[in-house]
Amino acid sequence: MKSSKDQAYKLGKMNRPESELDSILKQLKQNRFAWFEKNKVKEAYEAGKSWAQRVKEEKKFHSTLPYADARFESFQTTTIPLNKEENIMSFTGIHPNALSEQAPSSEWTVVIDETGSEFSKDAYTANKTKVGRIVGIFIPKETVLPELPKEWHANELSLSEIESVVKRIQTSKCGVLGVSVNAFPQVHADQWFAGIEILLELALHLLPITEQTTFNIFVEKRGEFDCKMSSVLQKTCDDVLNRFRRVHPDLAQKLVLNGSIISKEGHSYNGYADAAAFVWGGSTAQKILKASRWLDTCFLGQLKYSLCDILELMEHEKSITPEMWTDLVTNQAAASDNSFVSALLRKLGEYAQGDVEKWRLYMNHTVRHLDSKAINMYILGRQLKWLKAYVPDDEKFLPRLRLLWLTVNLAEKNHRGETGFEEFQKEFHSLSEQLYEEDAPLVCNANLHLAVALTNNYDFNGAARLMDKWHSVPIETPGRQLYGRLLSTFGQHNAFLGHNEKACVDFRNAIKTFEKLSDPNESKLDISQTRAYLVNVLMDSGEKNVSELMNEFSLYFGGTLEEAAEKLSSSNDSGEKYAHHLLLRYLVSNRTEVSQKARAIYLDHRSNWKSGEGHPWEMIEFYRGLLLTDPLEQANLFRKAHEIVKNEGATLQVIDAVLLGSLLTLDSEVEDEYRQKVEQLKTSMPRLEERLTVLIDQPSKKRSPLELAAAVLPFNFR
């Protein structure tokens, strides 16, 4: 649905009478900024009329040309033409002082000041009040601010005096923009000029430009950069304009940037920039900053990728890279509905909602994240929240995309240990049957995730039956990588059912299949994950496979067991957590000479032990407890493991029951909590069957932690 401004702009282009604006104006919500929105609508209408008039004049001019040279008909310009209807992206509803919400003007006075003391490499690790920040106040010629005394310095005045100046900025028709030094890559020893450069470049992308426009830029001097160095600032302005010209050649022709470095008393408006910078950087002015609502709307925080690059891509491609998208959705400012980052994400969502392929770009990126096994649950949650919010219209949501969407949702549930997949299991099967001949790899991937859901629900026989049909398919049907994953899945199902020798054969065949992939990088993760399954099964197979187990460990860890213990003892890297879990399981459950040495190394680094969030960190803490001999220390680590997993999904609640059952052997006071947990599992996990009986009997039988885990948890859960 088009915004009010878009509709007004179109009316102006069509040269419709101004009376037709009334219906648009009536649609606006009567909020505190309604007057502001109405002015913007009227300005958009006038901008549309101006554009139509210019086009008319250009056509008249070109019609007088004597001929067209055919040599240039096929010439392709290297710049991307601007969509004139949009006149660079517009964002509304952020803040009245946001540059994107300003009215066009033929002349702007820009006063720039800085706050903070660190503009070098130290800015990236400095205390937040010391981080260098650049702040600009953009005053259109139509706005006249009261002149401030030349000796007006924020750090010499009371907070009430500063607040009155900030309120004057807020209630005037002028823009505010601030950038932080640590929000862009370090390119110079001193980032002060770089910050000014980025602030001005952003301003050109955000301010509405509809006519010949002059920017008179006044920057307060700093250190060695005094009034005599205005030529350096002018060179910076020229560089900004040249970069802008590459992506917006037509608009750049309308711009003039004049730069001057001034003394603190060099401009009567300089105090306004001084006040704005002070409230951003000063620890004593946080209440004023909060009341201004400039943070994350006008004062822009840290992003991994260049905001200018993001804006340019969105202006011309109506999309950004998946990596940029992930950076935006996980940015702290995205949690606020009226932040600039949220506005970017809403605009991107509008584009993606109307173009399935753009939406699928981010969907596929999320699937790759899910398949990576180095999953960050905060990032995944933010990615999926955005994808859910901007799912394309139903008529554009084709069956293949629907199955992919269901697969992503199912994979998220699997990772969280949730079991509520029955609601769309029927649709899963229906779509799989419908799409098998059209896209067998997609269906195979979906079935693999559904099989995981079934095993998470302890329905091991059901999972094996689901995958039966894939036993006989030729390798080219799903493709080599998915075929390897099928073999790995067959191995898991054999291991779940206690057929360890068959499982080992499947895992080895899967690894051989992955090793034949043409891109070694594609196979690394699959090989590592499958080798982890193989090692788990070999550990369960007893002493007869010790030499083979040590060889597989060496391949899995990329070194000796002792080296792995040295490295992992102080790691909480999410990419190493499964290896960490596997190492500790072996150190606890095996007493070979090699394991004893690695165990000693791991314990020597106890002071460096770190923890993390999500599975399998609860098992890492569990096994750490079993490495210790003091019952009190063991109990503390079992409790820590319980805290990690106690609020997770149903599958992980089974693990939590084992943790509480282990703690019960050391602390009888948790018996009521333990029994309550087991009662919940009777309803949420009915397929536990004999495993549930083991849990019910634990208060009386008091099985040891390792014995309880082996009796209840499948091979790869413990």
XYZ file of C-alpha atoms in Angstrom:
718
model
C 0.000 0.000 0.000
C 1.407 3.374 -0.996
C 2.143 5.968 1.700
C 0.246 9.270 1.848
C 3.288 11.072 0.484
C 3.593 8.652 -2.431
C -0.064 9.203 -3.323
C 0.301 12.982 -3.093
C 3.448 12.906 -5.203
C 1.637 10.912 -7.881
C -1.261 13.410 -7.907
C 1.225 16.208 -8.419
C 2.894 14.360 -11.311
C -0.512 13.868 -12.932
C -1.212 17.578 -12.463
C -4.399 16.801 -10.529
C -6.120 19.702 -8.683
C -5.004 20.356 -5.094
C -8.544 19.708 -3.851
C -7.924 15.974 -4.398
C -5.404 16.065 -1.526
C -8.261 16.363 0.965
C -9.089 12.660 0.892
C -5.445 11.815 1.596
C -5.174 14.307 4.440
C -8.290 12.873 6.114
C -6.648 9.441 6.241
C -3.815 10.661 8.447
C -3.988 9.665 12.083
C -4.573 12.550 14.441
C -1.456 12.102 16.513
C 0.901 14.721 17.872
C 2.787 14.872 14.579
C -0.284 15.064 12.315
C 0.487 18.653 11.384
C 3.952 17.603 10.367
C 2.655 14.755 8.182
C 0.158 17.044 6.453
C 2.929 19.467 5.555
C 4.973 16.577 4.170
C 2.018 15.456 2.025
C 1.573 18.944 0.606
C 5.310 19.207 -0.066
C 5.239 15.835 -1.848
C 2.357 17.084 -4.026
C 4.352 20.197 -5.000
C 7.463 18.080 -5.642
C 5.427 15.888 -8.007
C 4.198 18.945 -9.921
C 7.772 20.262 -10.185
C 9.021 16.930 -11.501
C 6.254 16.816 -14.124
C 7.104 20.336 -15.239
C 10.822 19.489 -15.559
C 10.027 16.396 -17.616
C 7.811 18.495 -19.884
C 10.596 21.015 -20.385
C 13.204 18.297 -20.994
C 11.005 16.661 -23.639
C 10.535 20.023 -25.359
C 14.292 20.576 -25.312
C 15.163 17.106 -26.659
C 12.555 17.384 -29.410
C 14.554 20.288 -30.890
C 17.701 18.173 -31.328
C 18.523 17.736 -35.052
C 19.225 14.006 -34.890
C 20.067 11.082 -32.631
C 23.393 9.365 -33.102
C 22.750 5.621 -33.538
C 26.239 4.865 -32.242
C 25.041 5.630 -28.706
C 21.778 3.681 -28.749
C 23.347 0.533 -27.243
C 25.632 2.359 -24.841
C 25.187 1.104 -21.253
C 25.989 3.602 -18.530
C 28.048 2.304 -15.602
C 25.873 4.154 -13.114
C 22.530 2.818 -11.976
C 19.723 5.217 -12.924
C 17.748 6.623 -10.029
C 14.064 5.878 -9.792
C 12.835 9.464 -9.985
C 9.480 8.550 -8.500
C 11.200 7.785 -5.231
C 13.822 10.545 -5.335
C 15.925 8.461 -2.956
C 14.226 6.404 -0.270
C 11.863 8.104 2.103
C 11.294 7.060 5.698
C 8.509 8.374 7.870
C 7.487 8.006 11.484
C 11.048 7.996 12.839
C 11.462 11.407 14.473
C 10.605 14.974 13.383
C 14.335 15.818 13.505
C 15.411 12.817 11.392
C 16.929 14.006 8.101
C 14.638 11.773 6.078
C 11.631 13.628 7.498
C 12.782 17.120 6.561
C 11.158 19.239 3.864
C 13.239 20.018 0.747
C 15.168 23.297 0.809
C 17.418 25.083 -1.676
C 19.939 25.972 1.033
C 21.067 24.353 4.256
C 23.290 25.631 7.025
C 25.098 22.691 8.611
C 26.941 23.137 11.914
C 29.042 20.204 13.074
C 30.668 19.510 16.427
C 32.098 16.471 18.133
C 31.931 14.842 21.537
C 34.159 12.267 23.195
C 37.924 12.125 23.328
C 38.826 8.968 21.392
C 38.993 9.255 17.606
C 41.856 6.773 17.081
C 41.967 2.973 17.276
C 41.279 3.263 21.020
C 37.729 4.388 20.182
C 36.825 0.781 19.386
C 37.481 -0.362 22.954
C 36.974 2.882 24.884
C 34.364 3.614 27.523
C 31.184 4.763 25.771
C 31.479 8.317 27.112
C 34.966 8.607 25.580
C 34.096 7.277 22.133
C 34.385 9.998 19.500
C 31.098 11.079 17.922
C 30.284 13.605 15.213
C 26.992 15.540 15.407
C 25.479 17.812 12.757
C 22.506 20.200 12.911
C 20.930 20.822 9.481
C 19.023 24.123 9.315
C 17.061 24.926 6.122
C 16.979 28.543 4.963
C 13.258 28.635 5.829
C 14.088 28.124 9.521
C 15.575 30.900 11.625
C 16.911 29.847 15.011
C 17.571 32.425 17.738
C 21.256 33.279 17.780
C 23.153 31.983 20.794
C 25.813 34.020 22.593
C 29.254 33.466 21.072
C 30.570 32.316 24.452
C 27.811 29.639 24.719
C 29.579 26.393 25.708
C 27.494 23.453 26.930
C 30.097 22.170 29.392
C 30.071 25.546 31.158
C 26.285 25.803 31.560
C 23.566 24.256 33.689
C 21.534 21.282 32.496
C 18.388 23.419 32.402
C 20.066 25.863 29.979
C 21.235 22.969 27.778
C 17.767 21.426 27.887
C 16.155 24.661 26.679
C 18.458 24.720 23.615
C 17.774 21.033 22.883
C 14.019 21.689 23.060
C 14.456 24.581 20.631
C 16.098 22.203 18.144
C 13.321 19.661 18.659
C 10.527 22.107 18.002
C 12.177 23.819 15.011
C 12.095 22.548 11.460
C 15.676 21.335 11.309
C 17.464 18.016 11.133
C 19.824 16.219 13.502
C 22.308 13.526 12.536
C 25.074 11.922 14.580
C 27.548 9.132 13.847
C 29.887 7.279 16.176
C 33.538 6.624 15.301
C 33.268 2.946 16.276
C 30.356 2.533 13.846
C 32.635 2.420 10.797
C 35.942 0.673 9.965
C 39.128 2.413 10.992
C 40.782 3.910 7.918
C 42.942 6.649 9.423
C 45.007 7.162 12.570
C 42.553 9.923 13.469
C 38.934 9.294 12.528
C 37.672 12.835 13.018
C 37.685 13.776 9.342
C 36.429 10.290 8.427
C 33.457 10.822 10.753
C 32.622 14.172 9.133
C 32.884 12.535 5.715
C 30.496 9.723 6.622
C 28.041 12.096 8.298
C 27.862 14.274 5.170
C 27.570 11.272 2.853
C 24.680 9.904 4.907
C 23.020 13.311 4.866
C 22.990 13.387 1.062
C 21.275 9.995 1.024
C 18.695 10.931 3.642
C 17.715 14.543 2.934
C 15.040 15.137 0.276
C 16.612 16.897 -2.731
C 14.265 18.229 -5.399
C 16.054 21.361 -6.634
C 19.433 23.079 -6.840
C 20.705 22.826 -3.274
C 23.625 24.423 -1.455
C 25.074 23.130 1.799
C 27.106 25.643 3.801
C 29.018 23.461 6.232
C 30.665 24.842 9.367
C 32.803 22.496 11.469
C 34.172 23.564 14.813
C 37.955 23.319 14.927
C 39.603 20.528 16.861
C 43.232 20.277 17.920
C 45.564 20.771 14.952
C 42.589 21.100 12.589
C 42.055 24.854 12.824
C 40.498 27.560 10.675
C 43.536 27.592 8.375
C 42.680 24.058 7.241
C 39.303 24.793 5.634
C 40.800 23.623 2.325
C 41.134 20.111 3.800
C 37.471 20.170 4.800
C 36.533 21.396 1.320
C 38.472 18.484 -0.166
C 36.444 16.179 2.091
C 33.220 17.782 0.808
C 34.383 17.299 -2.780
C 35.170 13.616 -2.090
C 31.699 13.118 -0.602
C 30.059 14.703 -3.634
C 32.159 12.641 -6.064
C 31.128 9.391 -4.374
C 27.511 10.489 -4.387
C 27.810 11.343 -8.093
C 28.710 7.736 -8.948
C 25.352 6.450 -7.761
C 23.172 9.543 -8.242
C 24.655 11.469 -11.177
C 21.529 13.547 -11.818
C 21.047 14.598 -8.215
C 24.747 15.341 -7.729
C 24.556 18.012 -10.429
C 22.144 19.958 -8.223
C 24.424 19.993 -5.186
C 27.046 22.435 -3.938
C 28.967 21.711 -0.751
C 30.934 24.572 0.822
C 33.091 23.628 3.811
C 34.698 25.857 6.454
C 36.456 25.081 9.730
C 35.487 27.685 12.301
C 36.380 28.675 15.852
C 33.953 27.947 18.679
C 32.622 31.467 18.230
C 32.655 31.289 14.442
C 28.907 30.890 13.863
C 25.855 31.961 15.853
C 24.329 28.479 15.414
C 27.407 26.589 16.579
C 26.041 26.305 20.116
C 23.169 24.144 18.867
C 25.575 21.497 17.578
C 27.552 21.854 20.819
C 24.410 21.188 22.881
C 23.361 18.163 20.795
C 26.862 16.672 20.985
C 26.978 17.267 24.736
C 23.766 15.358 25.486
C 24.936 12.389 23.397
C 28.346 12.122 24.998
C 27.803 13.522 28.467
C 27.006 11.140 31.303
C 25.238 13.957 33.191
C 22.761 14.674 30.389
C 21.205 11.239 29.956
C 17.729 12.422 30.979
C 17.838 15.134 28.310
C 19.043 12.590 25.735
C 16.214 10.215 26.621
C 13.614 12.989 26.416
C 14.953 14.110 23.011
C 14.398 10.596 21.547
C 17.389 11.240 19.278
C 19.186 8.021 20.232
C 18.894 5.459 17.388
C 16.648 7.836 15.400
C 19.025 10.728 14.734
C 22.119 9.514 16.601
C 23.068 6.307 14.784
C 24.919 3.539 16.572
C 27.284 0.775 15.611
C 26.754 -1.388 12.536
C 29.102 -3.912 10.996
C 28.435 -2.753 7.447
C 28.503 0.730 5.940
C 25.135 2.439 6.275
C 25.854 4.349 3.060
C 26.370 1.043 1.217
C 23.130 -0.303 2.682
C 21.209 2.789 1.575
C 22.670 2.707 -1.936
C 21.730 -0.936 -2.408
C 18.210 -0.377 -1.120
C 17.770 2.708 -3.299
C 18.710 0.902 -6.493
C 18.291 -2.834 -5.930
C 15.479 -2.747 -3.345
C 17.477 -5.329 -1.417
C 20.725 -5.688 0.491
C 23.101 -8.596 1.024
C 21.988 -11.309 3.473
C 24.949 -10.415 5.687
C 23.859 -6.768 5.846
C 20.303 -7.900 6.587
C 21.492 -10.082 9.468
C 23.501 -7.168 10.838
C 20.370 -4.989 10.789
C 17.924 -7.503 12.303
C 20.334 -8.274 15.154
C 21.247 -4.662 15.859
C 20.155 -3.495 19.294
C 18.255 -0.569 17.747
C 16.017 -3.001 15.809
C 14.121 -3.677 19.035
C 12.750 -0.119 18.950
C 9.887 0.451 16.504
C 10.833 4.040 15.731
C 14.590 3.611 15.305
C 16.272 4.256 11.985
C 17.345 0.606 11.796
C 13.711 -0.489 12.249
C 12.658 1.915 9.501
C 15.239 0.376 7.171
C 13.974 -3.110 8.002
C 10.366 -2.080 7.408
C 11.273 -0.613 4.028
C 13.230 -3.741 3.133
C 10.270 -5.833 4.319
C 7.923 -3.927 2.009
C 10.210 -4.665 -0.925
C 10.574 -8.341 0.010
C 6.857 -8.814 0.631
C 6.163 -7.743 -2.942
C 8.981 -9.799 -4.455
C 9.217 -13.457 -3.441
C 12.771 -13.833 -4.755
C 14.024 -11.007 -2.547
C 12.317 -12.553 0.482
C 13.718 -15.949 -0.414
C 17.246 -14.499 -0.472
C 16.983 -13.973 3.286
C 15.061 -17.196 3.840
C 17.871 -19.198 2.201
C 20.454 -17.363 4.275
C 18.527 -18.339 7.410
C 18.385 -21.962 6.251
C 22.180 -21.942 5.819
C 22.472 -20.607 9.356
C 20.229 -23.407 10.613
C 22.267 -26.014 8.753
C 25.587 -24.646 9.997
C 25.170 -26.173 13.490
C 27.043 -23.116 14.874
C 23.643 -21.605 15.584
C 23.248 -18.363 17.494
C 19.731 -18.468 18.885
C 19.438 -14.692 19.292
C 20.380 -14.156 15.636
C 18.102 -16.974 14.478
C 15.196 -15.579 16.448
C 15.612 -12.103 14.941
C 15.950 -13.528 11.429
C 12.792 -15.614 11.717
C 10.801 -12.812 13.330
C 11.483 -10.583 10.317
C 10.778 -13.376 7.825
C 7.457 -14.124 9.507
C 6.497 -10.446 9.512
C 7.069 -10.037 5.778
C 5.930 -13.323 4.261
C 4.781 -12.538 0.693
C 1.094 -12.634 -0.223
C -0.509 -16.092 -0.319
C -0.945 -16.049 -4.073
C 2.786 -15.585 -4.455
C 3.650 -18.173 -1.819
C 4.200 -21.114 -4.150
C 4.246 -24.729 -2.894
C 8.054 -25.004 -3.048
C 8.434 -21.862 -0.988
C 5.779 -23.056 1.435
C 7.653 -26.319 2.014
C 10.894 -24.392 2.518
C 9.148 -22.108 5.005
C 7.753 -25.076 6.934
C 11.209 -26.651 6.927
C 12.798 -23.528 8.422
C 10.159 -23.392 11.158
C 10.596 -27.077 11.860
C 14.385 -26.734 11.987
C 14.042 -23.926 14.519
C 11.768 -26.091 16.675
C 14.242 -28.965 16.367
C 17.104 -26.814 17.545
C 15.100 -25.585 20.525
C 14.037 -29.123 21.371
C 10.370 -28.323 20.799
C 8.015 -31.064 19.618
C 4.869 -29.230 18.452
C 5.153 -30.092 14.761
C 1.966 -32.147 14.445
C -0.006 -29.065 13.351
C 1.631 -29.045 9.936
C 2.877 -32.631 9.612
C 0.004 -33.508 7.254
C 0.817 -30.520 5.027
C 4.473 -31.530 5.125
C 3.662 -34.962 3.725
C 1.247 -33.570 1.143
C 3.735 -31.023 -0.188
C 6.537 -33.578 -0.185
C 4.492 -35.958 -2.310
C 3.421 -33.144 -4.651
C 6.936 -31.767 -5.170
C 9.074 -34.920 -5.236
C 9.390 -35.092 -9.022
C 9.746 -31.307 -9.308
C 12.360 -30.750 -6.607
C 13.590 -33.972 -4.991
C 16.483 -32.245 -3.131
C 14.062 -29.819 -1.465
C 11.781 -32.682 -0.436
C 14.746 -34.703 0.810
C 15.942 -31.809 2.956
C 12.422 -31.337 4.349
C 12.149 -35.050 5.192
C 15.511 -34.979 6.936
C 14.288 -32.194 9.219
C 10.991 -34.008 9.838
C 12.945 -37.132 10.790
C 14.881 -35.086 13.350
C 11.564 -33.813 14.754
C 10.350 -37.403 15.155
C 13.535 -38.512 16.909
C 13.357 -35.450 19.173
C 9.923 -36.803 20.096
C 11.527 -40.204 20.798
C 9.615 -41.733 17.873
C 12.674 -43.553 16.509
C 10.699 -46.193 14.618
C 8.511 -43.514 13.021
C 11.591 -41.615 11.865
C 13.064 -44.775 10.354
C 9.798 -45.517 8.505
C 9.654 -41.944 7.144
C 13.109 -42.335 5.608
C 12.604 -45.886 4.272
C 11.767 -44.683 0.752
C 15.101 -42.864 0.516
C 17.148 -46.040 0.990
C 16.754 -47.048 -2.642
C 17.130 -43.703 -4.428
C 20.197 -43.207 -6.651
C 22.725 -40.638 -5.476
C 21.861 -38.222 -8.285
C 18.233 -37.854 -7.107
C 18.988 -35.778 -3.995
C 22.558 -34.902 -5.047
C 25.780 -36.015 -3.387
C 25.650 -33.789 -0.317
C 22.073 -34.655 0.620
C 22.768 -38.310 -0.161
C 25.591 -38.177 2.380
C 23.182 -36.644 4.892
C 20.732 -39.483 4.185
C 23.445 -42.036 4.999
C 24.300 -40.129 8.174
C 20.599 -40.117 9.137
C 20.322 -43.873 8.533
C 23.292 -44.273 10.868
C 21.620 -42.190 13.553
C 18.435 -44.249 13.337
C 20.419 -47.484 13.679
C 22.211 -46.032 16.697
C 18.906 -44.917 18.273
C 17.640 -48.483 17.920
C 20.849 -50.011 19.332
C 22.250 -51.336 16.032
C 25.711 -49.880 16.592
C 27.671 -51.903 14.021
C 25.236 -50.964 11.240
C 25.373 -47.360 12.421
C 29.168 -47.264 12.124
C 28.979 -48.574 8.553
C 26.447 -45.892 7.617
C 28.530 -43.126 9.200
C 31.715 -44.217 7.424
C 29.899 -44.385 4.092
C 28.453 -40.937 4.694
C 31.924 -39.514 5.377
C 33.271 -41.093 2.171
C 30.382 -39.531 0.257
C 31.051 -36.066 1.695
C 34.752 -36.400 0.879
C 33.863 -36.681 -2.822
C 32.180 -33.269 -2.960
C 33.930 -30.951 -5.414
C 34.115 -28.087 -2.896
C 36.032 -29.185 0.221
C 34.538 -26.307 2.214
C 31.038 -27.677 1.555
C 31.960 -31.021 3.070
C 33.840 -29.945 6.211
C 30.832 -29.370 8.444
C 28.989 -32.504 7.304
C 32.086 -34.649 7.809
C 32.699 -33.169 11.251
C 29.112 -33.703 12.369
C 28.970 -37.273 11.052
C 32.340 -38.102 12.616
C 30.936 -36.834 15.933
C 28.089 -39.364 15.597
C 30.616 -42.091 14.752
C 32.744 -41.250 17.804
C 29.658 -41.332 20.045
C 28.762 -44.817 18.839
C 32.373 -46.052 19.164
C 32.410 -44.794 22.767
C 29.313 -46.917 23.417
C 30.931 -49.960 21.837
C 33.391 -50.662 24.646
C 37.120 -51.341 24.778
C 37.306 -53.304 21.498
C 37.357 -50.135 19.401
C 39.850 -48.017 21.410
C 42.456 -47.666 18.648
C 39.793 -46.850 16.047
C 38.207 -44.401 18.472
C 41.526 -42.605 19.046
C 42.050 -42.336 15.300
C 38.584 -40.839 14.779
C 39.127 -38.466 17.696
C 42.356 -37.298 16.111
C 40.569 -36.624 12.831
C 37.658 -34.933 14.576
C 39.713 -32.622 16.804
C 42.483 -32.063 14.261
C 45.051 -33.103 16.850
C 45.548 -35.187 19.973
C 43.113 -35.531 22.837
C 45.538 -33.606 25.070
C 45.668 -30.715 22.589
C 41.874 -30.649 22.430
C 41.663 -30.538 26.228
C 44.143 -27.643 26.326
C 42.207 -25.652 23.726
C 38.622 -26.332 24.795
C 39.120 -25.984 28.549
C 38.928 -22.178 28.259
C 36.557 -21.938 25.262
C 32.921 -20.894 25.123
C 32.881 -20.513 21.340
C 29.487 -21.628 19.961
C 31.283 -23.168 16.984
C 33.231 -25.485 19.320
C 30.523 -26.407 21.808
C 29.693 -29.818 20.275
C 33.366 -30.783 20.207
C 33.622 -29.585 23.805
C 30.665 -31.764 24.794
C 32.115 -34.792 23.018
C 35.520 -34.378 24.667
C 34.025 -34.217 28.158
C 31.760 -37.190 27.585
C 34.848 -39.249 26.740
C 36.935 -37.935 29.648
C 34.189 -38.855 32.119
C 33.199 -42.247 30.734
C 36.604 -43.721 29.766
C 39.641 -44.428 31.909
C 42.405 -45.080 29.377
C 45.892 -43.674 29.910
C 45.321 -41.117 27.148
C 42.042 -39.959 28.637
C 43.615 -39.604 32.083
C 46.287 -37.236 30.703
C 43.709 -35.148 28.837
C 41.519 -35.131 31.945
C 44.365 -33.757 34.055
C 45.018 -31.001 31.508
C 41.349 -30.011 31.428
C 41.154 -29.899 35.230
C 44.361 -27.852 35.438
C 42.548 -25.103 33.534
C 39.491 -25.110 35.772
C 39.949 -21.439 36.646
C 39.475 -20.635 32.934
C 36.264 -22.627 32.460
C 33.573 -20.590 30.716
C 29.964 -21.330 29.925
C 27.439 -20.517 27.205
C 23.756 -20.621 26.380
C 21.667 -23.396 24.842
C 22.269 -27.076 24.157
C 24.716 -28.776 24.724
C 26.071 -26.390 27.378
C 23.932 -28.101 30.008
C 25.736 -31.381 29.223
C 29.139 -29.678 29.317
C 28.376 -28.445 32.852
C 26.996 -31.884 33.749
C 30.200 -33.643 32.686
C 32.348 -30.994 34.345
C 30.549 -31.879 37.563
C 31.372 -35.560 37.035
C 35.066 -34.695 36.558
C 35.124 -33.332 40.117
C 35.183 -35.393 43.307
C 33.696 -32.919 45.798
C 29.913 -33.642 46.087
C 29.147 -29.987 46.837
C 30.990 -28.801 43.703
C 29.283 -31.509 41.659
C 25.874 -30.418 42.898
C 26.596 -26.785 42.037
C 27.477 -27.683 38.448
C 24.397 -29.928 38.110
C 22.291 -26.964 39.259
C 24.036 -24.735 36.746
C 23.254 -27.255 34.001
C 19.614 -27.350 35.142
C 19.374 -23.536 34.968
C 20.608 -23.558 31.358
C 17.940 -25.949 30.131
C 14.991 -25.716 32.517
C 12.903 -23.405 30.312
C 13.678 -25.027 26.952
C 11.473 -27.272 24.775
C 10.081 -30.703 25.602
C 13.029 -32.704 24.234
C 15.438 -30.756 26.383
C 13.120 -31.248 29.373
C 14.007 -34.936 29.202
C 17.662 -33.929 29.561
C 16.659 -31.647 32.427
C 14.945 -34.576 34.146
C 18.231 -36.506 33.956
C 20.076 -33.486 35.394
C 17.619 -33.175 38.293
C 17.695 -36.955 38.784
C 21.490 -36.769 39.037
C 21.254 -33.864 41.474
C 18.780 -35.935 43.505
C 21.598 -38.374 44.355
C 23.378 -35.473 46.092
C 20.509 -33.314 47.346
C 17.190 -34.847 48.463
C 15.560 -31.394 48.626
C 15.056 -31.347 44.838
C 12.809 -34.450 44.927
C 9.549 -32.503 44.663
C 10.844 -30.497 41.720
C 12.107 -33.695 40.114
C 8.778 -35.520 40.495
C 6.926 -32.523 39.063
C 9.252 -32.570 36.032
C 8.618 -36.273 35.452
C 4.851 -35.759 35.738
C 5.053 -33.092 33.004
C 6.949 -35.500 30.746
C 4.160 -38.071 31.017
C 1.989 -35.648 29.038
C 4.519 -33.835 26.832
C 6.655 -36.873 25.873
C 4.414 -39.966 25.884
C 6.797 -41.909 23.608
C 9.445 -42.121 26.337
C 7.819 -45.429 27.383
C 10.415 -47.521 29.271
C 12.654 -44.452 29.638
C 9.841 -42.809 31.583
C 9.743 -45.837 33.895
C 13.466 -45.351 34.595
C 12.819 -41.702 35.504
C 9.859 -42.604 37.727
C 12.019 -45.116 39.620
C 14.990 -42.755 40.143
C 14.005 -41.451 43.632
C 13.997 -45.007 44.981
C 16.776 -46.604 42.880
C 19.165 -43.615 42.889
C 20.997 -44.620 39.705
C 24.354 -42.907 39.229
C 24.351 -39.897 36.852
C 26.093 -41.796 34.037
C 23.833 -44.827 34.461
C 20.719 -42.640 34.438
C 21.870 -40.729 31.348
C 22.635 -43.957 29.464
C 19.239 -45.439 30.348
C 17.196 -42.371 29.339
C 19.054 -40.325 26.723
C 19.767 -41.477 23.139
C 23.374 -41.838 21.999
C 23.782 -38.255 20.716
C 21.804 -36.515 23.471
C 24.052 -37.518 26.364
